XYZ file of C-alpha atoms in Angstrom:
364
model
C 0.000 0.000 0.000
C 1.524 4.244 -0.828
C 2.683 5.161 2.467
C -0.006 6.809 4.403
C -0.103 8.558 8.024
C 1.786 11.480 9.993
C 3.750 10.487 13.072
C 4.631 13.038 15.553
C 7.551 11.545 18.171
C 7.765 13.364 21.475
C 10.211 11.569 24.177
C 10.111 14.404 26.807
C 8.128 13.903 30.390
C 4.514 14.119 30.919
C 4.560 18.094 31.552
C 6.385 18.544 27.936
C 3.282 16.200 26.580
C 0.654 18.594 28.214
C 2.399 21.696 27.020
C 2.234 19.903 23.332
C -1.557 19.491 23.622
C -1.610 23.168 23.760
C 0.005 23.873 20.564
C 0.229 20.151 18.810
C -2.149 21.768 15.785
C 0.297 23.859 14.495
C 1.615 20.510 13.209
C -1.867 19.226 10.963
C -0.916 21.251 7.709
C 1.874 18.294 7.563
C -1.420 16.138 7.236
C -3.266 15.647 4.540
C -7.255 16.196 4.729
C -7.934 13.165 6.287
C -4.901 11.336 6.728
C -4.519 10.171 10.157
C -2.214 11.636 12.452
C 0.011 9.761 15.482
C 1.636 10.626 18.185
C 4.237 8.904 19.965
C 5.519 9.496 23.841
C 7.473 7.620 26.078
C 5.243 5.265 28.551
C 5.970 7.773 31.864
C 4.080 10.185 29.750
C 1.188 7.536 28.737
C -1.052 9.069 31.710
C -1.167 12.339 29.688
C -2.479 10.910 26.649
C -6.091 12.055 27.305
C -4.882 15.796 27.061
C -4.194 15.398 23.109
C -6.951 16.117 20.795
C -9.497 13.139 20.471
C -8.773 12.794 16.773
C -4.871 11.717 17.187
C -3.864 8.696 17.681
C -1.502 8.435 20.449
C 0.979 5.297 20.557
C 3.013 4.614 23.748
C 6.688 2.982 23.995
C 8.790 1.623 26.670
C 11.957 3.527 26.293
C 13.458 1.731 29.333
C 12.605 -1.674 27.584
C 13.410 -0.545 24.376
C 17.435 0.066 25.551
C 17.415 -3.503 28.039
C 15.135 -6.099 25.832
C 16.262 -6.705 22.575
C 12.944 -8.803 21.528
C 11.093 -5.907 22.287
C 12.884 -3.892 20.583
C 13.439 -5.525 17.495
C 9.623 -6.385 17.498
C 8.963 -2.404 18.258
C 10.823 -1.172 15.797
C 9.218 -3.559 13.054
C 5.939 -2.249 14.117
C 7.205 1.419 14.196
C 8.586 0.436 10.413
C 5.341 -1.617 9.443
C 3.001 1.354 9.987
C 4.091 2.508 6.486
C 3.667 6.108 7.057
C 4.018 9.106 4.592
C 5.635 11.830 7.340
C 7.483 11.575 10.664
C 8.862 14.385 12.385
C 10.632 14.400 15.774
C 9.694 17.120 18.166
C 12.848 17.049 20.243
C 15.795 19.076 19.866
C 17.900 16.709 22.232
C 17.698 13.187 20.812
C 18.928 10.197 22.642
C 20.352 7.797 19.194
C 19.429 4.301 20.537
C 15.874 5.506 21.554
C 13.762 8.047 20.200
C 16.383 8.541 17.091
C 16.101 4.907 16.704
C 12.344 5.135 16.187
C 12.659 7.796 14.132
C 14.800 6.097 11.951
C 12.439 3.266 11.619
C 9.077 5.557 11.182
C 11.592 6.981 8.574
C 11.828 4.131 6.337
C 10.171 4.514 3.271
C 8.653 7.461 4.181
C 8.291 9.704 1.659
C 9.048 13.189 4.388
C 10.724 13.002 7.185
C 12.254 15.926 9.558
C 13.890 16.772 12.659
C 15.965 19.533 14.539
C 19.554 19.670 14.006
C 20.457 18.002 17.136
C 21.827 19.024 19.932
C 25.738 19.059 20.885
C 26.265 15.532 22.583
C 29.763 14.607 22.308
C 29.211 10.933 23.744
C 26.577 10.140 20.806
C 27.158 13.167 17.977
C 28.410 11.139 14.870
C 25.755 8.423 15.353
C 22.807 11.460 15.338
C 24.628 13.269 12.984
C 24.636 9.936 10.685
C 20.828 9.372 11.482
C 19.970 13.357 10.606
C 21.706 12.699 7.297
C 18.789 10.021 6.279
C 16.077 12.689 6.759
C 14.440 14.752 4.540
C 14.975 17.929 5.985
C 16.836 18.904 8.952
C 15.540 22.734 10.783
C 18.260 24.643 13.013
C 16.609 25.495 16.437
C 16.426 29.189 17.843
C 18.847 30.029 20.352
C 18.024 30.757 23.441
C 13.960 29.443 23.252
C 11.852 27.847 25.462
C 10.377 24.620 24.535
C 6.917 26.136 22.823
C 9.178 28.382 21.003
C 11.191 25.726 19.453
C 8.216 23.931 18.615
C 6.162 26.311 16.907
C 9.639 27.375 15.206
C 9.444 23.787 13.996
C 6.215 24.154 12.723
C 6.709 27.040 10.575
C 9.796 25.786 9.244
C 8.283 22.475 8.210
C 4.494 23.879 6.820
C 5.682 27.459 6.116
C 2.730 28.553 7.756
C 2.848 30.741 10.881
C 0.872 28.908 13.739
C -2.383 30.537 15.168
C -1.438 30.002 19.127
C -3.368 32.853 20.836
C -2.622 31.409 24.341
C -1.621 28.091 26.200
C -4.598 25.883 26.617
C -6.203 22.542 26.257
C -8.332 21.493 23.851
C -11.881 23.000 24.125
C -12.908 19.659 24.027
C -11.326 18.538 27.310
C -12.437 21.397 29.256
C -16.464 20.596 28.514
C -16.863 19.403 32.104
C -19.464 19.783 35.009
C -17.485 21.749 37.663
C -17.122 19.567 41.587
C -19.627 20.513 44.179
C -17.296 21.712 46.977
C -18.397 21.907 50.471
C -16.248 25.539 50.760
C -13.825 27.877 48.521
C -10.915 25.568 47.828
C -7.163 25.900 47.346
C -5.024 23.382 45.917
C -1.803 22.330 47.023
C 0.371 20.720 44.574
C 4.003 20.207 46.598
C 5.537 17.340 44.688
C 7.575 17.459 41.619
C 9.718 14.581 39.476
C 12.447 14.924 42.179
C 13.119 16.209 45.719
C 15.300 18.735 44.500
C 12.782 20.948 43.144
C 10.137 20.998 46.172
C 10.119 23.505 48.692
C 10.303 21.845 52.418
C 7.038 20.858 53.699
C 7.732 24.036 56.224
C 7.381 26.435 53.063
C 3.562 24.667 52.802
C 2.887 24.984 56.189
C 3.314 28.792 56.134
C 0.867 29.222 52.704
C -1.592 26.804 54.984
C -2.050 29.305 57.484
C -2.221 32.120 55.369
C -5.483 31.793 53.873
C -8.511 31.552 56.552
C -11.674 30.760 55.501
C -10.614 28.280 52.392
C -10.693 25.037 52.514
C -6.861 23.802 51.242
C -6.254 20.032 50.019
C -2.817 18.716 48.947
C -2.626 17.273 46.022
C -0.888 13.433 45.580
C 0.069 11.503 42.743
C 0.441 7.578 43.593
C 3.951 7.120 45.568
C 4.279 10.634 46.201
C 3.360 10.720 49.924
C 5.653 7.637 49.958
C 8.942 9.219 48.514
C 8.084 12.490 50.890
C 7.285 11.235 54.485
C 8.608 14.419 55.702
C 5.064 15.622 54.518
C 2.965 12.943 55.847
C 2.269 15.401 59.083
C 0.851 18.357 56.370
C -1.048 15.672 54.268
C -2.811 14.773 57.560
C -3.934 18.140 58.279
C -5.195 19.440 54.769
C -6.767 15.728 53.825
C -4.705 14.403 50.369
C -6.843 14.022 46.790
C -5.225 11.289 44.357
C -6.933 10.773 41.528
C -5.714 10.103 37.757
C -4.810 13.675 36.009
C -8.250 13.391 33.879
C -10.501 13.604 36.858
C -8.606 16.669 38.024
C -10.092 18.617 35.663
C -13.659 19.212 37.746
C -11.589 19.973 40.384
C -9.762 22.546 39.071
C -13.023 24.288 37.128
C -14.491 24.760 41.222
C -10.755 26.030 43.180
C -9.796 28.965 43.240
C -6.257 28.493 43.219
C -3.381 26.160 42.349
C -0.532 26.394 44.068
C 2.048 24.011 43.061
C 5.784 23.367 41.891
C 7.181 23.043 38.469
C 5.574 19.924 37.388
C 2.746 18.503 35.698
C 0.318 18.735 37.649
C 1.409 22.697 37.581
C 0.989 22.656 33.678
C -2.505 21.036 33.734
C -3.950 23.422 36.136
C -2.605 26.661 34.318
C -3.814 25.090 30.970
C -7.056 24.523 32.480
C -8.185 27.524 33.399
C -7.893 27.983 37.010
C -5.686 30.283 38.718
C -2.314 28.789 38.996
C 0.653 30.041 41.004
C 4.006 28.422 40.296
C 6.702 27.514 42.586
C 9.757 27.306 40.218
C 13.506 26.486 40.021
C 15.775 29.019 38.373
C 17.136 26.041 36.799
C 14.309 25.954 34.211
C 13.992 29.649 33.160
C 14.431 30.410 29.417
C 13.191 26.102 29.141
C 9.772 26.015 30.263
C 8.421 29.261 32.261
C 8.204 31.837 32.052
C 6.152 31.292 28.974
C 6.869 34.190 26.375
C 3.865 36.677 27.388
C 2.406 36.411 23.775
C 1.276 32.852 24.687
C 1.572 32.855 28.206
C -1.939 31.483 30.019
C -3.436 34.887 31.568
C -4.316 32.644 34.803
C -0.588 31.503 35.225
C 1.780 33.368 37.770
C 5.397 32.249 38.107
C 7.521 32.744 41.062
C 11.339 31.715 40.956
C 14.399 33.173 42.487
C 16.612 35.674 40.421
C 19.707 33.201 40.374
C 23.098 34.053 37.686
C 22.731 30.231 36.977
C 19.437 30.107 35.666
C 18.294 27.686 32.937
C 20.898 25.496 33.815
C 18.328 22.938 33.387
C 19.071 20.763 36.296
C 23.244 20.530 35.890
C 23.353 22.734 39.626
C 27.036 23.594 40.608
C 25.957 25.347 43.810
C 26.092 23.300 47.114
C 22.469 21.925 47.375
C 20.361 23.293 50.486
C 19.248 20.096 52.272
C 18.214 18.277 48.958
C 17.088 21.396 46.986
C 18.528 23.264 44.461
C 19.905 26.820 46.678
C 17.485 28.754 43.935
C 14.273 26.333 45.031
C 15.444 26.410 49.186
C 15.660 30.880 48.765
C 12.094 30.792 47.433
C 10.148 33.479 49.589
C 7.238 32.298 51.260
C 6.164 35.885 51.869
C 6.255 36.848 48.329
C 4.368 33.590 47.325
C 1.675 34.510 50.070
C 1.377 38.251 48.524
C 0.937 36.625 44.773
C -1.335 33.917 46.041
C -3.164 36.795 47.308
C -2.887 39.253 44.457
C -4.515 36.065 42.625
C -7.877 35.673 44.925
C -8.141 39.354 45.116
C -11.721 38.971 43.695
C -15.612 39.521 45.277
C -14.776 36.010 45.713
C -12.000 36.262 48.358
C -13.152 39.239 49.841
C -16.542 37.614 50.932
C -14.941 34.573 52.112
C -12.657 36.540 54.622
C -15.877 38.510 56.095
C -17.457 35.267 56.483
C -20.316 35.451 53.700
C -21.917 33.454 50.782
C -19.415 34.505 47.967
C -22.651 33.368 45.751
C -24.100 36.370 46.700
C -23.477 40.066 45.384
C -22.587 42.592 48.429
């Protein structure tokens, strides 16, 4: 059968795959009308699938199996090859060549278009990407310095020569068609944990924001081993009550609160791209990645609060002495300032009424 099908290949974590839902359409003029479109992530990032829009198909691979079983990944790579497709494209400037490059290379085969960044400087692996790049179609140099959306929609024009319509970061419209959660009382969300220790402020930082808000009802937010890998905030989680629940049924929630307060993660990016008034806890170490967001497409319900740091957007390589286990630009995080934004943020009839004790349902 002609080769048929567009494959998208995105290897980064599950916040990168909610940030793509929010701008994965600037890719469908590689498409033709009606040809089906895939997308492929990494199996960590399988539980933000549901964020993509309903009509792409989204495929899920074990990376970690893919580089320690070689039946499965000679059998993946013969289905990756088998689909017979008519684009591919990677998404990621920083390609690892006996994983995502690999699949690449095999959703390349017999293609009849197939692109990619230029990638990035890795002197361990550069000749092997540099001999994969030279098998695809056409190669597009990154921006330097850009954030993540910015090198994607940069990829998009350069592949469809078509500048993408991206008014501001959100989900589909599609996902956000949901009955909003009866809450007893006014609600803030806590959202403490991140992918590693390093980027949470101690569960004293919480503590402080807990008693700074009287009248609300607060509730930490848990993913499933998170409580596990913190104990330290077992004591805070007992106080507030803990909600785990798949990221999907968050959504309701987070059409009722008020405000999201969280750290870099992706439960962070879910709640800013849904709607509801999100503050953000952030490391230095991501600035110029991830967030800020550029202002143009920046969610007008997203506030970011990081520490002015000469390393930033070191993206995680830290060469300052670690504070405890956090990076020094997470541990000098002011819980003052992020009590004043959170504030700023519920400055609303809302807020107002709850602190004199009345019906915020009702006008004055």
């Amino acid at each position: 059968q002609p080769p048929q099908g567009l494959l998208l290949i995105e290897a980064g974590g599950l916040g990168d795959a909610f940030l793509l839902s929010a701008v994965i359409d600037a890719f469908r003029p590689l498409a033709r009308p009606g040809e089906p479109i895939r997308l492929l992530l990494r199996k960590e990032t399988a539980k933000a699938d549901f964020s993509m829009p309903p009509d792409i198909q989204v495929e899920i691979i074990d990376f970690y199996r893919l580089m320690t079983d070689l039946c499965y990944r000679f059998k993946t790579l013969a289905e990756v090859r088998g689909w017979n497709l008519r684009s591919v494209v990677s998404l990621d400037w920083r390609r690892h060549p006996w994983m995502d490059d690999a699949l690449l290379m095999a959703a390349a085969h017999g293609a009849q278009f197939s692109a990619a960044f230029t990638p990035k400087p890795w002197p361990k692996f550069g000749r092997k990407l540099e001999k994969n790049a030279k098998r695809l179609t056409k190669l597009v140099e990154p921006p330097r310095p850009a954030s993540m959306i910015e090198r994607w929609l940069h990829l998009a024009r350069g592949l469809t020569g078509q500048n993408p319509n991206i008014p501001r970061l959100r989900l589909p419209e599609s996902h956000l068609d949901v009955a909003p959660e009866e809450l007893a009382k006014p609600t803030i969300l806590f959202s403490p944990f991140a992918s590693s220790r390093d980027r949470q402020p101690l569960p004293e930082f919480w503590e402080v924001l807990a008693r700074s808000f009287d009248g609300f009802d607060i509730k930490l937010l848990a993913g499933p081993g998170d409580l596990a890998r913190n104990p330290d905030f077992q004591p805070l989680a007992d106080e507030l009550g803990v909600i785990e629940r798949p990221f999907k049924a968050l959504l309701p929630l987070f059409k009722s609160a008020k405000l999201v307060i969280a750290t870099d993660s992706a439960t962070m990016h879910l709640a800013s791209l849904s709607g509801v008034p999100t503050l953000s806890l952030s490391a230095a170490a991501y600035v110029g990645e991830v967030l800020p967001h550029a202002p143009e497409y920046a969610p007008v319900n997203l506030k970011v609060l990081v520490t002015e740091m000469p390393c930033k957007g070191c993206i995680g390589d830290c060469r300052l002495p670690f504070w405890g286990e956090r990076y020094e630009c997470v541990a000098r995080l002011d819980v003052n300032e992020a009590v004043g934004l959170a504030k700023e943020m519920l400055e609303t009839h809302q807020y107002k009424a709850v602190m004199a004790g009345r019906d915020p349902a009702i006008p004055e």
